[in-house]
mmCIF file with all atom_site columns, C-alpha atoms in Angstrom:
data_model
loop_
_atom_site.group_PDB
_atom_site.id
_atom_site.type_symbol
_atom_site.label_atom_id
_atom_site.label_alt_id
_atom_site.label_comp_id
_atom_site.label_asym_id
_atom_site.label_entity_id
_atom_site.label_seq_id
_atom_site.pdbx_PDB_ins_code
_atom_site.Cartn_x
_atom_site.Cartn_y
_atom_site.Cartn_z
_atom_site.occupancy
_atom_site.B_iso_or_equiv
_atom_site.pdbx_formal_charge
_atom_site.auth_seq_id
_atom_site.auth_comp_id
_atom_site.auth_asym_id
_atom_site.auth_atom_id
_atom_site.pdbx_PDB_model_num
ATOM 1   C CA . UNK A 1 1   ? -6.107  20.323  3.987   1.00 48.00 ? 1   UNK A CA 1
ATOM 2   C CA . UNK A 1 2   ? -4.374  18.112  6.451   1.00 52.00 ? 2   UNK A CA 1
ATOM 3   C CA . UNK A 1 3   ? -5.582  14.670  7.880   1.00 57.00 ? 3   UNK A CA 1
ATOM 4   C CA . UNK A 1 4   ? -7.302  15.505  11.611  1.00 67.00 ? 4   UNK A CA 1
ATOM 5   C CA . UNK A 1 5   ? -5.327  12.668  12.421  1.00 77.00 ? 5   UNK A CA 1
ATOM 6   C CA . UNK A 1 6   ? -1.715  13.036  13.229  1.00 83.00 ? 6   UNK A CA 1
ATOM 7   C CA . UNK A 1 7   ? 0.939   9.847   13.941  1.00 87.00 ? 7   UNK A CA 1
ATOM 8   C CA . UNK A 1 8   ? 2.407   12.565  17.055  1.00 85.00 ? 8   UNK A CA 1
ATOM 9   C CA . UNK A 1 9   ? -1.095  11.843  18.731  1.00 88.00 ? 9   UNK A CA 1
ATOM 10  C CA . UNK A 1 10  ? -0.549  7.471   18.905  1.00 93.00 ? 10  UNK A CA 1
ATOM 11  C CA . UNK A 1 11  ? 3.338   6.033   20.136  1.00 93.00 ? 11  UNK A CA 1
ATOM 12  C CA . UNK A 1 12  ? 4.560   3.357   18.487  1.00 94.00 ? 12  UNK A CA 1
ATOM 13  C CA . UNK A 1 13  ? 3.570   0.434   20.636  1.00 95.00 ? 13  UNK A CA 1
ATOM 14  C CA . UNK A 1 14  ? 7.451   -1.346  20.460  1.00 93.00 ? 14  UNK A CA 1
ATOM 15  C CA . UNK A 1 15  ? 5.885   -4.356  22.820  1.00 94.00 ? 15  UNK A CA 1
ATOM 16  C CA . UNK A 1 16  ? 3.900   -5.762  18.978  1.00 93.00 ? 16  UNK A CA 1
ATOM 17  C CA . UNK A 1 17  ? 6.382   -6.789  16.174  1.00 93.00 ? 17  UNK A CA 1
ATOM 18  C CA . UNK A 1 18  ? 5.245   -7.403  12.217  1.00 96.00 ? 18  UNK A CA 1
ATOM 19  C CA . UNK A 1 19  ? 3.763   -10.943 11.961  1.00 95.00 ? 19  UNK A CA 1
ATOM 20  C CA . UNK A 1 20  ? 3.063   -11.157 8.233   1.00 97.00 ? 20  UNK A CA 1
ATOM 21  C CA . UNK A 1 21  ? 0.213   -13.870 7.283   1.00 97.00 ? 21  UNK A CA 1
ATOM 22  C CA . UNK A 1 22  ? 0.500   -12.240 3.628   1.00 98.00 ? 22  UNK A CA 1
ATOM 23  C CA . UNK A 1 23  ? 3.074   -11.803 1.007   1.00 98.00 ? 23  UNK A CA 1
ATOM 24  C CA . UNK A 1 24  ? 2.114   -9.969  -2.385  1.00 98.00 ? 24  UNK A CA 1
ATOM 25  C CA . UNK A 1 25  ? 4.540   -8.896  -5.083  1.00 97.00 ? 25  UNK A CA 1
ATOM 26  C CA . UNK A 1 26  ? 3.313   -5.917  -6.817  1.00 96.00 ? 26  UNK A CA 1
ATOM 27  C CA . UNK A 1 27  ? 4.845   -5.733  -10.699 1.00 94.00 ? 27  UNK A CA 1
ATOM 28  C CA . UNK A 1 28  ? 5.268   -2.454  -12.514 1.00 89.00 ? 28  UNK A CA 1
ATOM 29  C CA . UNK A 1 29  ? 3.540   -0.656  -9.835  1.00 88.00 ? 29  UNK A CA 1
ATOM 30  C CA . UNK A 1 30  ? 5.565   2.237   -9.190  1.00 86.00 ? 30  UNK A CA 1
ATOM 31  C CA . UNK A 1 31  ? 5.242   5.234   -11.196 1.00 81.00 ? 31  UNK A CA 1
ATOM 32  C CA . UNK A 1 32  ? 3.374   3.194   -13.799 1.00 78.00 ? 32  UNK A CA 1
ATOM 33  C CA . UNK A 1 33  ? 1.164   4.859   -16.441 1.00 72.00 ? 33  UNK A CA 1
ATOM 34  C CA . UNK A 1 34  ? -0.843  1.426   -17.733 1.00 78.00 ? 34  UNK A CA 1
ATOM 35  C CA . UNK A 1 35  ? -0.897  -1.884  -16.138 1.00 88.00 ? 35  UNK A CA 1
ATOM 36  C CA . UNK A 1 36  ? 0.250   -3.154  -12.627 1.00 92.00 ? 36  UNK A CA 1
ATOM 37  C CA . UNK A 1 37  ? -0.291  -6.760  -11.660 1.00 96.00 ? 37  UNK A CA 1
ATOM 38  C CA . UNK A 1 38  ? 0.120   -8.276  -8.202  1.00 97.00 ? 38  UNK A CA 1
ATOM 39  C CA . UNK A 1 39  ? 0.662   -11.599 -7.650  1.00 98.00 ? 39  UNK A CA 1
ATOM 40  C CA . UNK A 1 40  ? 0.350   -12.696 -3.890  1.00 98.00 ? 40  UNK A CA 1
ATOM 41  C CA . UNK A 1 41  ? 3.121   -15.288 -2.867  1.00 98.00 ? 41  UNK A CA 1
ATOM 42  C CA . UNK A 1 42  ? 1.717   -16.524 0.337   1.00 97.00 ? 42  UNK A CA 1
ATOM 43  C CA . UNK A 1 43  ? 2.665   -20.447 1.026   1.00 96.00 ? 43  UNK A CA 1
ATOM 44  C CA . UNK A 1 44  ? 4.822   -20.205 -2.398  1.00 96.00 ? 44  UNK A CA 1
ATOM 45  C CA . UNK A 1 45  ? 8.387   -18.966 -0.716  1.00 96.00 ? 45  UNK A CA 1
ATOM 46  C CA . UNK A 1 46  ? 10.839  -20.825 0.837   1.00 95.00 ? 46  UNK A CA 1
ATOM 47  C CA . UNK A 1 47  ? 12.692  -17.694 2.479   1.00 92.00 ? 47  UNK A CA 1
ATOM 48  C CA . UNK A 1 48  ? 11.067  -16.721 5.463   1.00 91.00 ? 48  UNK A CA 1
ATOM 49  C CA . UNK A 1 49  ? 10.507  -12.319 5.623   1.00 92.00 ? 49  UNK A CA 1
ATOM 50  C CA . UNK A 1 50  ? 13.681  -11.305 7.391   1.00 89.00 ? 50  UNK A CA 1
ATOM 51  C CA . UNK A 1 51  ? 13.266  -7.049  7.241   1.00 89.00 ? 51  UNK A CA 1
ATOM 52  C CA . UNK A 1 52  ? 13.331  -7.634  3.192   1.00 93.00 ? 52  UNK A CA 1
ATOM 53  C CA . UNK A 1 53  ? 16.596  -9.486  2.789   1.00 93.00 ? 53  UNK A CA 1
ATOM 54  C CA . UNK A 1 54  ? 18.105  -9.876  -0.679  1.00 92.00 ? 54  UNK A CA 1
ATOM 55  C CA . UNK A 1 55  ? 17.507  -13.712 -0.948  1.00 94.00 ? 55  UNK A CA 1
ATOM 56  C CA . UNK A 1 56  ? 14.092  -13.057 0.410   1.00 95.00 ? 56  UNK A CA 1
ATOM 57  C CA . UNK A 1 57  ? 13.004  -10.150 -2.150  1.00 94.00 ? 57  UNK A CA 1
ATOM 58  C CA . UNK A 1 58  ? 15.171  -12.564 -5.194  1.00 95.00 ? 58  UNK A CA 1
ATOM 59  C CA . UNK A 1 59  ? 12.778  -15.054 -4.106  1.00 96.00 ? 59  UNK A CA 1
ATOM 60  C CA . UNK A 1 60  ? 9.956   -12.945 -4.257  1.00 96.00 ? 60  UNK A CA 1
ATOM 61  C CA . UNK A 1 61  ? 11.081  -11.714 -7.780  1.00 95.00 ? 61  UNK A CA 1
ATOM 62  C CA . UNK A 1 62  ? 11.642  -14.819 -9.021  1.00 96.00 ? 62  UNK A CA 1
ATOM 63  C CA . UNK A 1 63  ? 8.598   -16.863 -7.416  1.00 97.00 ? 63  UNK A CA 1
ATOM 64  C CA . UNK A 1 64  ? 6.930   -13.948 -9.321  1.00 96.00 ? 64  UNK A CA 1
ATOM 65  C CA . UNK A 1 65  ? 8.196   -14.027 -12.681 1.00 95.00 ? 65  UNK A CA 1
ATOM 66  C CA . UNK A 1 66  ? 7.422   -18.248 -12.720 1.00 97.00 ? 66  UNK A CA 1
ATOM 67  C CA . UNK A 1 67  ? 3.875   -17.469 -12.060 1.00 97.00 ? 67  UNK A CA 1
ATOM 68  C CA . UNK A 1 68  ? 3.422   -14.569 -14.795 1.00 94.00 ? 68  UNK A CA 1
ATOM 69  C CA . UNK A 1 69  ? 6.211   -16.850 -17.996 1.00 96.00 ? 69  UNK A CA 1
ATOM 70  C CA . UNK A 1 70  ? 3.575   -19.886 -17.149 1.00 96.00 ? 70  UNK A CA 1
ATOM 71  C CA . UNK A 1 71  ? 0.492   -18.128 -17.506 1.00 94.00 ? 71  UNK A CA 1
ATOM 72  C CA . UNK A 1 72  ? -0.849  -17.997 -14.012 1.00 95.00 ? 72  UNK A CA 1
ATOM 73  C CA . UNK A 1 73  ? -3.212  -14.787 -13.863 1.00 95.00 ? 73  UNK A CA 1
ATOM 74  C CA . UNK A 1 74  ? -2.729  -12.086 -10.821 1.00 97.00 ? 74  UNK A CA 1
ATOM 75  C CA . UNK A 1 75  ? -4.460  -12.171 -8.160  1.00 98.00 ? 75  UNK A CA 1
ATOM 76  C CA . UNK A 1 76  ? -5.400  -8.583  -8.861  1.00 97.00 ? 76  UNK A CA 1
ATOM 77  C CA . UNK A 1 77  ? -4.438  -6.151  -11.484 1.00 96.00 ? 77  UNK A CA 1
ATOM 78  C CA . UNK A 1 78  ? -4.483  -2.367  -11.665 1.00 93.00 ? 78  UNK A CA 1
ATOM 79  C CA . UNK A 1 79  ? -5.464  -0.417  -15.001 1.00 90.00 ? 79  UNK A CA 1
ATOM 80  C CA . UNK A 1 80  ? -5.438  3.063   -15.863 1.00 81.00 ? 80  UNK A CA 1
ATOM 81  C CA . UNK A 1 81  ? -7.881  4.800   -17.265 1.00 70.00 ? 81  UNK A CA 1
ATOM 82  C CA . UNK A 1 82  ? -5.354  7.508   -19.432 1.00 61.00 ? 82  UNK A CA 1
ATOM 83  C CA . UNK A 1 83  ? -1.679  7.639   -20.147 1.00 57.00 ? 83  UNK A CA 1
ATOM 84  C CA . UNK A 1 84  ? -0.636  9.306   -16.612 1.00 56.00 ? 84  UNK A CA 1
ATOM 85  C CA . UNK A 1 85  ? 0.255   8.251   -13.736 1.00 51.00 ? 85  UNK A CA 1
ATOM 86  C CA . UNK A 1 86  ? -1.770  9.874   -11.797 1.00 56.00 ? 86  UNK A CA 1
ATOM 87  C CA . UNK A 1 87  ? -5.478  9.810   -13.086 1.00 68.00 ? 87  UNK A CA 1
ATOM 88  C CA . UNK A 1 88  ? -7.984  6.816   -12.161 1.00 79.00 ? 88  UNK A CA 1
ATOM 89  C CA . UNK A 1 89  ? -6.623  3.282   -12.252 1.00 88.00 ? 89  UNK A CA 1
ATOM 90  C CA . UNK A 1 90  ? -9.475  0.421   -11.696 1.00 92.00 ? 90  UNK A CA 1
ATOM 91  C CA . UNK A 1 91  ? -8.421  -2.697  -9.651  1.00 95.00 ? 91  UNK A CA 1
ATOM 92  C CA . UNK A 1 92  ? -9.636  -5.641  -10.422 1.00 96.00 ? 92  UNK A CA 1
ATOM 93  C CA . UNK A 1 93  ? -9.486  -9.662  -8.907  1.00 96.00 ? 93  UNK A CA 1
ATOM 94  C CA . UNK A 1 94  ? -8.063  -12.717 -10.385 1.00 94.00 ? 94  UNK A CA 1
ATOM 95  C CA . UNK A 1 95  ? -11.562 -12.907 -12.179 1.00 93.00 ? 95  UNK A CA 1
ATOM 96  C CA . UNK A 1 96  ? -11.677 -9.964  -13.942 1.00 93.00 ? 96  UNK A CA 1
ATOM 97  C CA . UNK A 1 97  ? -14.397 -8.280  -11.542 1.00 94.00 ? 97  UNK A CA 1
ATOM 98  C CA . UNK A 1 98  ? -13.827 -4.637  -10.477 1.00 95.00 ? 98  UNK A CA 1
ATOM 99  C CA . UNK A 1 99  ? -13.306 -4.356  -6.979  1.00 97.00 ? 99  UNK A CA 1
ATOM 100 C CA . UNK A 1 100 ? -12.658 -0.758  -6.448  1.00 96.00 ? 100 UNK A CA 1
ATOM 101 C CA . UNK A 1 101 ? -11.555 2.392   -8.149  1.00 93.00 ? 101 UNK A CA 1
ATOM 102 C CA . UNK A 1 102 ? -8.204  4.633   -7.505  1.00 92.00 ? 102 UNK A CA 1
ATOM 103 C CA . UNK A 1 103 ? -7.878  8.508   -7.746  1.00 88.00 ? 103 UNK A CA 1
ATOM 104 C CA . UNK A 1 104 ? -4.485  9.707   -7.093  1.00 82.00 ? 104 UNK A CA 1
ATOM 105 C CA . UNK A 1 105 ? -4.262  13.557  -6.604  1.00 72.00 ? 105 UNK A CA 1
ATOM 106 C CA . UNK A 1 106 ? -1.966  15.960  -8.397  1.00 60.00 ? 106 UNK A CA 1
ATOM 107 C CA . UNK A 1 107 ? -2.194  18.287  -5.692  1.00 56.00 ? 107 UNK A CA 1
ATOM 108 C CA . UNK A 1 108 ? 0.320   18.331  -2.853  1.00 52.00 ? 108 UNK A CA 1
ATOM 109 C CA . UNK A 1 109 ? -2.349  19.009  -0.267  1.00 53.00 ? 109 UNK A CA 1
ATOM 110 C CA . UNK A 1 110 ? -5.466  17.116  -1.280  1.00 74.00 ? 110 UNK A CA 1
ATOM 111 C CA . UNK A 1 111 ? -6.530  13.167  -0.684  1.00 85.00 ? 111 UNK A CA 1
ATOM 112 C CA . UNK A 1 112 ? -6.411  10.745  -2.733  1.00 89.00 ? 112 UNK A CA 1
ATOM 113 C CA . UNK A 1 113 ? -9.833  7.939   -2.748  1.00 92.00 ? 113 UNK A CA 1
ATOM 114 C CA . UNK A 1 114 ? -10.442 4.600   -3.182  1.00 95.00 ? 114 UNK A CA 1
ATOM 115 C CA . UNK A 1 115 ? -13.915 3.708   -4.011  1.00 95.00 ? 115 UNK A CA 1
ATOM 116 C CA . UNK A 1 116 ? -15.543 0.697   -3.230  1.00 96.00 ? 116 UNK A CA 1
ATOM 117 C CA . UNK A 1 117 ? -18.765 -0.349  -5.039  1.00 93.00 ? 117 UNK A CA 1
ATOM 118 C CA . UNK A 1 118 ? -22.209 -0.078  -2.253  1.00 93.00 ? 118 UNK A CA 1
ATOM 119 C CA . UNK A 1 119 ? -21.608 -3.748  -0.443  1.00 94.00 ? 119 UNK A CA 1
ATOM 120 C CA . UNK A 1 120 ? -18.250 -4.671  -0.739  1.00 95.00 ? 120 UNK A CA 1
ATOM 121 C CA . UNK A 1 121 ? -16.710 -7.220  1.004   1.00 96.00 ? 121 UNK A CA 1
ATOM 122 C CA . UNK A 1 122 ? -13.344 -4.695  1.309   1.00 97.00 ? 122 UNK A CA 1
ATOM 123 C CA . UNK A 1 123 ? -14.835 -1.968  3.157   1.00 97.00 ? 123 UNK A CA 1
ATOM 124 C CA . UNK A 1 124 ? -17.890 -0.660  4.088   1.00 95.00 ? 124 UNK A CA 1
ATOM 125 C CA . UNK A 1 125 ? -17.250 3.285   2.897   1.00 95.00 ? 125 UNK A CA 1
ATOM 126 C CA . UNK A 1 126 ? -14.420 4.680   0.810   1.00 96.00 ? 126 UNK A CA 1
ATOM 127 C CA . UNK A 1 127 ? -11.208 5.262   2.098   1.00 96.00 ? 127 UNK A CA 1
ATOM 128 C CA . UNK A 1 128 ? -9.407  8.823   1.571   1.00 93.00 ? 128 UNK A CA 1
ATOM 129 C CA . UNK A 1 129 ? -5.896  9.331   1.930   1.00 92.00 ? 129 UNK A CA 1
ATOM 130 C CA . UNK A 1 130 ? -4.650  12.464  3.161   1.00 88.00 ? 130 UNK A CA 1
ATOM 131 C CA . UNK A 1 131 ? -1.498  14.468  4.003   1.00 84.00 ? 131 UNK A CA 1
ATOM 132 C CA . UNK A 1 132 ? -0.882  14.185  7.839   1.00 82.00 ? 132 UNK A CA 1
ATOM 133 C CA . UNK A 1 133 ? -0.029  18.261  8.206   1.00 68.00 ? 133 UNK A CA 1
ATOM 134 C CA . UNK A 1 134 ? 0.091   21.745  6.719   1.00 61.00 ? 134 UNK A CA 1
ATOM 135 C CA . UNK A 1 135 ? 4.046   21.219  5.907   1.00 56.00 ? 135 UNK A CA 1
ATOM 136 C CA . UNK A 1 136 ? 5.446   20.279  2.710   1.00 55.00 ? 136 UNK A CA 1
ATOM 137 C CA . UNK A 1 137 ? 8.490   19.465  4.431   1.00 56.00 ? 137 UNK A CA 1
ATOM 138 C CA . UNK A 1 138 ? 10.164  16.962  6.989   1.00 57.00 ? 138 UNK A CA 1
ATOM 139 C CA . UNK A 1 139 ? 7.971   14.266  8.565   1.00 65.00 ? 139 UNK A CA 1
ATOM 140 C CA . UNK A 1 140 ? 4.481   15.432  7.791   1.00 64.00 ? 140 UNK A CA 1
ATOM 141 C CA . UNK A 1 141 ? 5.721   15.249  3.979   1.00 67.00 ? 141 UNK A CA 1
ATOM 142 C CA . UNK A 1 142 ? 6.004   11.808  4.209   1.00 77.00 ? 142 UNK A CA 1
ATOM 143 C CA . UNK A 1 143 ? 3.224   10.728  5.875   1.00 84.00 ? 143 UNK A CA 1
ATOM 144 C CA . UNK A 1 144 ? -0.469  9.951   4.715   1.00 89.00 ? 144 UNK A CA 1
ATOM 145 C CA . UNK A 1 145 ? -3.503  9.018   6.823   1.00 93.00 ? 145 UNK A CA 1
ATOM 146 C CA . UNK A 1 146 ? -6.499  6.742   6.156   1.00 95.00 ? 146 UNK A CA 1
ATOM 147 C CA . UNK A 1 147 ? -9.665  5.859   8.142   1.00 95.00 ? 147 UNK A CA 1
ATOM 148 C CA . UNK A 1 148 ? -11.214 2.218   7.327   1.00 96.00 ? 148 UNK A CA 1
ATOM 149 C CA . UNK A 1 149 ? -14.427 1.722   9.818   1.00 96.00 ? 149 UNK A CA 1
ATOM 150 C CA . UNK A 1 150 ? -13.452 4.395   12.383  1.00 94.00 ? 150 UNK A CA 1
ATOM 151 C CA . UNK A 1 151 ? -9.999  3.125   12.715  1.00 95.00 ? 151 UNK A CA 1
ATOM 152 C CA . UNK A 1 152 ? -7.189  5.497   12.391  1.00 95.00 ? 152 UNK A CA 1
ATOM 153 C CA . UNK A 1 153 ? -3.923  4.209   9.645   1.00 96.00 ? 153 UNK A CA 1
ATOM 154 C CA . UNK A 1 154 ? -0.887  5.903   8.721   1.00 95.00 ? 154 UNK A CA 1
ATOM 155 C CA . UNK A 1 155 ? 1.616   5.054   6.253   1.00 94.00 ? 155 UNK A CA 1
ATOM 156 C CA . UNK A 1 156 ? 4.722   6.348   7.144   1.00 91.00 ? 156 UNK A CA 1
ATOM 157 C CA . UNK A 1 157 ? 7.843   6.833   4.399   1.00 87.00 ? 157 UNK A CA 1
ATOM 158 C CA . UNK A 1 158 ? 10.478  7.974   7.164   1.00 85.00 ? 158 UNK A CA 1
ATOM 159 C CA . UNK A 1 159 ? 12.625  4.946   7.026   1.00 78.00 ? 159 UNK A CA 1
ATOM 160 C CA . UNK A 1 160 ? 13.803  5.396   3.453   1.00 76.00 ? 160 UNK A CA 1
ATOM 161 C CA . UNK A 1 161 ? 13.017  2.984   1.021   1.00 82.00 ? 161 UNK A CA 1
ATOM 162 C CA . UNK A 1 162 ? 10.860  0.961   3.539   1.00 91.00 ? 162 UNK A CA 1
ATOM 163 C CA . UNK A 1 163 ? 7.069   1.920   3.939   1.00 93.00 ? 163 UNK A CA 1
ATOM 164 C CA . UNK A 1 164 ? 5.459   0.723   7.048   1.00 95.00 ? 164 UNK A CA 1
ATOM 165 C CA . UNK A 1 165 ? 1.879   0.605   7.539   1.00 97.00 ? 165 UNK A CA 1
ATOM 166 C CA . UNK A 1 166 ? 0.707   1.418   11.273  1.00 97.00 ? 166 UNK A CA 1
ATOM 167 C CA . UNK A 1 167 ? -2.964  0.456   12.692  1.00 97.00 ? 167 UNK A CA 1
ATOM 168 C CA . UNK A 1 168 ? -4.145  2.792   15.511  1.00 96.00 ? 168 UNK A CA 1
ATOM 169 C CA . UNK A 1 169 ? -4.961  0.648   18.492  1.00 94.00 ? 169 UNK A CA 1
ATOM 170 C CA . UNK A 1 170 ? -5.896  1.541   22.244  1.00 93.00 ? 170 UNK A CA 1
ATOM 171 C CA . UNK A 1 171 ? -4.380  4.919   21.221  1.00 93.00 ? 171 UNK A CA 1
ATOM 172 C CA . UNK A 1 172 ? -0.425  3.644   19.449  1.00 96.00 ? 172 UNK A CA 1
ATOM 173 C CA . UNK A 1 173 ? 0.345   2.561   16.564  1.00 96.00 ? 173 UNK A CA 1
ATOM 174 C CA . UNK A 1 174 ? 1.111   -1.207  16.003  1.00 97.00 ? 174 UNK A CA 1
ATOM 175 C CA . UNK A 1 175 ? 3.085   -1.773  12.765  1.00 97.00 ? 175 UNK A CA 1
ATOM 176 C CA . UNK A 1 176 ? 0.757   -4.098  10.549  1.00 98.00 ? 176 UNK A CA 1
ATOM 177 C CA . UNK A 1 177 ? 2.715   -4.441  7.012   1.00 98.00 ? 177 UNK A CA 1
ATOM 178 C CA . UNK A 1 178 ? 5.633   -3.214  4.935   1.00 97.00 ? 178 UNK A CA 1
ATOM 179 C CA . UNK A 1 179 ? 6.185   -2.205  1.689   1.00 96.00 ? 179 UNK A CA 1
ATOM 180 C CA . UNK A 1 180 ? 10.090  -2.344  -0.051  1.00 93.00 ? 180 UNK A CA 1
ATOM 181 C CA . UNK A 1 181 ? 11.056  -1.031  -3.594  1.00 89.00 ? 181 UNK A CA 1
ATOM 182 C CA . UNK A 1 182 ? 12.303  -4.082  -5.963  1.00 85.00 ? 182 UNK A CA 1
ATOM 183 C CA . UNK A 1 183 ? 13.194  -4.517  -9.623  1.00 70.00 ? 183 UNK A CA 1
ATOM 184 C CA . UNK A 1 184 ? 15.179  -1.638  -10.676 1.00 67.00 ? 184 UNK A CA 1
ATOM 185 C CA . UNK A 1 185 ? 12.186  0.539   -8.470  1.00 74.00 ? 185 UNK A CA 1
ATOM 186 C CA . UNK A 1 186 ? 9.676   -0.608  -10.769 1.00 88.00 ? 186 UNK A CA 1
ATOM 187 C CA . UNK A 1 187 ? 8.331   -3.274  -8.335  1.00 93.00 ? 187 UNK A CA 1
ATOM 188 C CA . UNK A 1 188 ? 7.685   -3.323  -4.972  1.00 94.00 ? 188 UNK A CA 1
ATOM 189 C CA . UNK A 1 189 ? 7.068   -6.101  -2.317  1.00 96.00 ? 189 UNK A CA 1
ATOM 190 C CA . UNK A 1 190 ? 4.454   -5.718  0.326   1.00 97.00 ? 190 UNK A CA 1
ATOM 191 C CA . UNK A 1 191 ? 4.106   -7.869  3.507   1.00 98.00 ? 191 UNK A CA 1
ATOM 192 C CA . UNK A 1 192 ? 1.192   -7.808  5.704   1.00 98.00 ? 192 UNK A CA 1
ATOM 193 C CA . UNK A 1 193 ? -1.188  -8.948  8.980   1.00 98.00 ? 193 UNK A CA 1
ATOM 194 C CA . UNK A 1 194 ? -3.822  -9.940  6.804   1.00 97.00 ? 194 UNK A CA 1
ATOM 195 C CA . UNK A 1 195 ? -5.886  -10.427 10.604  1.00 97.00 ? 195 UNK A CA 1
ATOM 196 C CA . UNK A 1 196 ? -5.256  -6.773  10.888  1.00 97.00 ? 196 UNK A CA 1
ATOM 197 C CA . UNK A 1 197 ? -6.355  -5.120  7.401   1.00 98.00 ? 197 UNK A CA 1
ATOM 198 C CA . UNK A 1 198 ? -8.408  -6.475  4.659   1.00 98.00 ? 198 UNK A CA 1
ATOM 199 C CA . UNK A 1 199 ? -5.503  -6.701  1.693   1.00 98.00 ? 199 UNK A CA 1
ATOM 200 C CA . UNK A 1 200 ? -7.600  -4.880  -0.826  1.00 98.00 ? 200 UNK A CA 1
ATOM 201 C CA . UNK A 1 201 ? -7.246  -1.935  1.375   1.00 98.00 ? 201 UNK A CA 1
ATOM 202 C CA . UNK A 1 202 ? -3.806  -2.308  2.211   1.00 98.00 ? 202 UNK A CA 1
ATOM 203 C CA . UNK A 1 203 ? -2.794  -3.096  -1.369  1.00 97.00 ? 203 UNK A CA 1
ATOM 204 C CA . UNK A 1 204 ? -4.958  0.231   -2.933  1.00 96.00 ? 204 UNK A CA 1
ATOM 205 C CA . UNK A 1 205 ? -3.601  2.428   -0.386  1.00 95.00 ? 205 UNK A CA 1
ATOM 206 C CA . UNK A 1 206 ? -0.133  1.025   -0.591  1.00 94.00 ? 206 UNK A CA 1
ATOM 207 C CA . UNK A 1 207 ? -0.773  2.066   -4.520  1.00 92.00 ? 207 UNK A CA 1
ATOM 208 C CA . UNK A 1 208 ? -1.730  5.223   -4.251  1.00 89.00 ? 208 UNK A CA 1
ATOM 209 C CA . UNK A 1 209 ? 1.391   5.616   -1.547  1.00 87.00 ? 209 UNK A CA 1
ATOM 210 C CA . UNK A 1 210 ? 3.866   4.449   -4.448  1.00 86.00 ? 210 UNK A CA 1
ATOM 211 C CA . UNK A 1 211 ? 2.307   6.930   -7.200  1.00 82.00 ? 211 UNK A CA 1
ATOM 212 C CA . UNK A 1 212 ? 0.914   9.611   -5.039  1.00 69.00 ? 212 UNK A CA 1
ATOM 213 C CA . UNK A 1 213 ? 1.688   13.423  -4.627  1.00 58.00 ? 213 UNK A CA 1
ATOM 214 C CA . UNK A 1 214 ? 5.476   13.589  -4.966  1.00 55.00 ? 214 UNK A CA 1
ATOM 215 C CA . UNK A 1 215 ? 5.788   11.499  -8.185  1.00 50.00 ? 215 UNK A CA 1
ATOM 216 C CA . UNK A 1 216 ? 6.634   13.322  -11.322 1.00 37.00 ? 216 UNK A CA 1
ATOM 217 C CA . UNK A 1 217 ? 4.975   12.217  -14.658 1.00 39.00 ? 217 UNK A CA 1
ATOM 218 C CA . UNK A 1 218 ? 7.987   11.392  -17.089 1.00 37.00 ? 218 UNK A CA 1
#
């Protein structure tokens, strides 16, 4: 069952350009079948974001792997709950404390969910992902749709190895973070308008984008 939101319906609004306030880097988080940490690196890079150059995402990588070698604990961390990819993973803060729960679909044309405890700071309802149309092919295929307090998101997979993240707003979409494959595709960097999308929801969404219906279980 497709999204009743499509990305056709809202234009691109080219006038608003990616301002990231946020920088996470998100370890072992693609096709993982355990653990995934994420370490945000906001105020701790000396590259600025420039489209996800190589001595930006080296920084990243390395900024990254200081924090983990001396200790530092993520500032969340994703577990499974079973030894695929694609079953329940639990996220959880820098504290320990569960902030929300992830279930991936195996099927092509179901959603995915994030679920949020009853008063959570993150969102007030839990967010489904969906398919944006009936096709398994072209465009549709690789886009999915969320709705976080009646406001319309797509993530879109068109440009290749590059996710972007698009908030609906006065009817187009304004591009609000991006998300870029790193460390041998194993990793993945995410920048983000943190005034535009609470980063719990970004980050679990941007999850279940990197593990979702097209990944095979090795």
């Amino acid at each position: 069952m497709p999204h009743p939101f499509h990305p056709d319906d809202f234009p691109i609004n080219t006038d608003v350009t990616l301002e990231p306030t946020q920088i996470f880097y998100l370890k072992s988080a693609i096709h993982f079948k355990k653990d995934a940490q994420i370490y945000e690196l906001t105020g701790k890079l000396r590259q600025p974001w420039n489209d996800f150059s190589h001595a930006f995402l080296d920084e990243t990588g390395s900024v990254a792997s200081k924090l983990q070698e001396g200790g530092h604990p993520p500032s969340y961390a994703i577990s499974s709950c079973g030894n695929m990819m694609r079953t329940i993973k639990a996220m959880t803060d820098g504290m320990g404390n569960k902030i929300c729960d992830l279930n991936i679909t195996f099927v092509s044309f179901d959603l995915s969910t994030v679920r949020f405890p009853a008063g959570s700071e993150h969102a007030r309802h839990n967010i489904e992902l969906w398919p944006v149309g009936d096709s398994s092919f072209g465009d549709d295929k690789k886009h999915e749709a969320f709705v976080r307090h009646s406001i319309p998101y797509f993530w879109d997979m068109t440009s290749g190895r590059v996710g972007i993240l698009y908030k609906c707003l006065n009817q187009k979409r304004v591009e609000i973070a991006r998300v870029a494959g790193f460390g041998f595709d194993k990793d993945a960097v995410l920048v983000l308008n943190g005034d535009e999308l609470d980063d719990v929801v970004a980050l679990s969404t941007c999850i279940i984008l990197l593990n979702g219906r097209d990944a095979m279980d090795a």
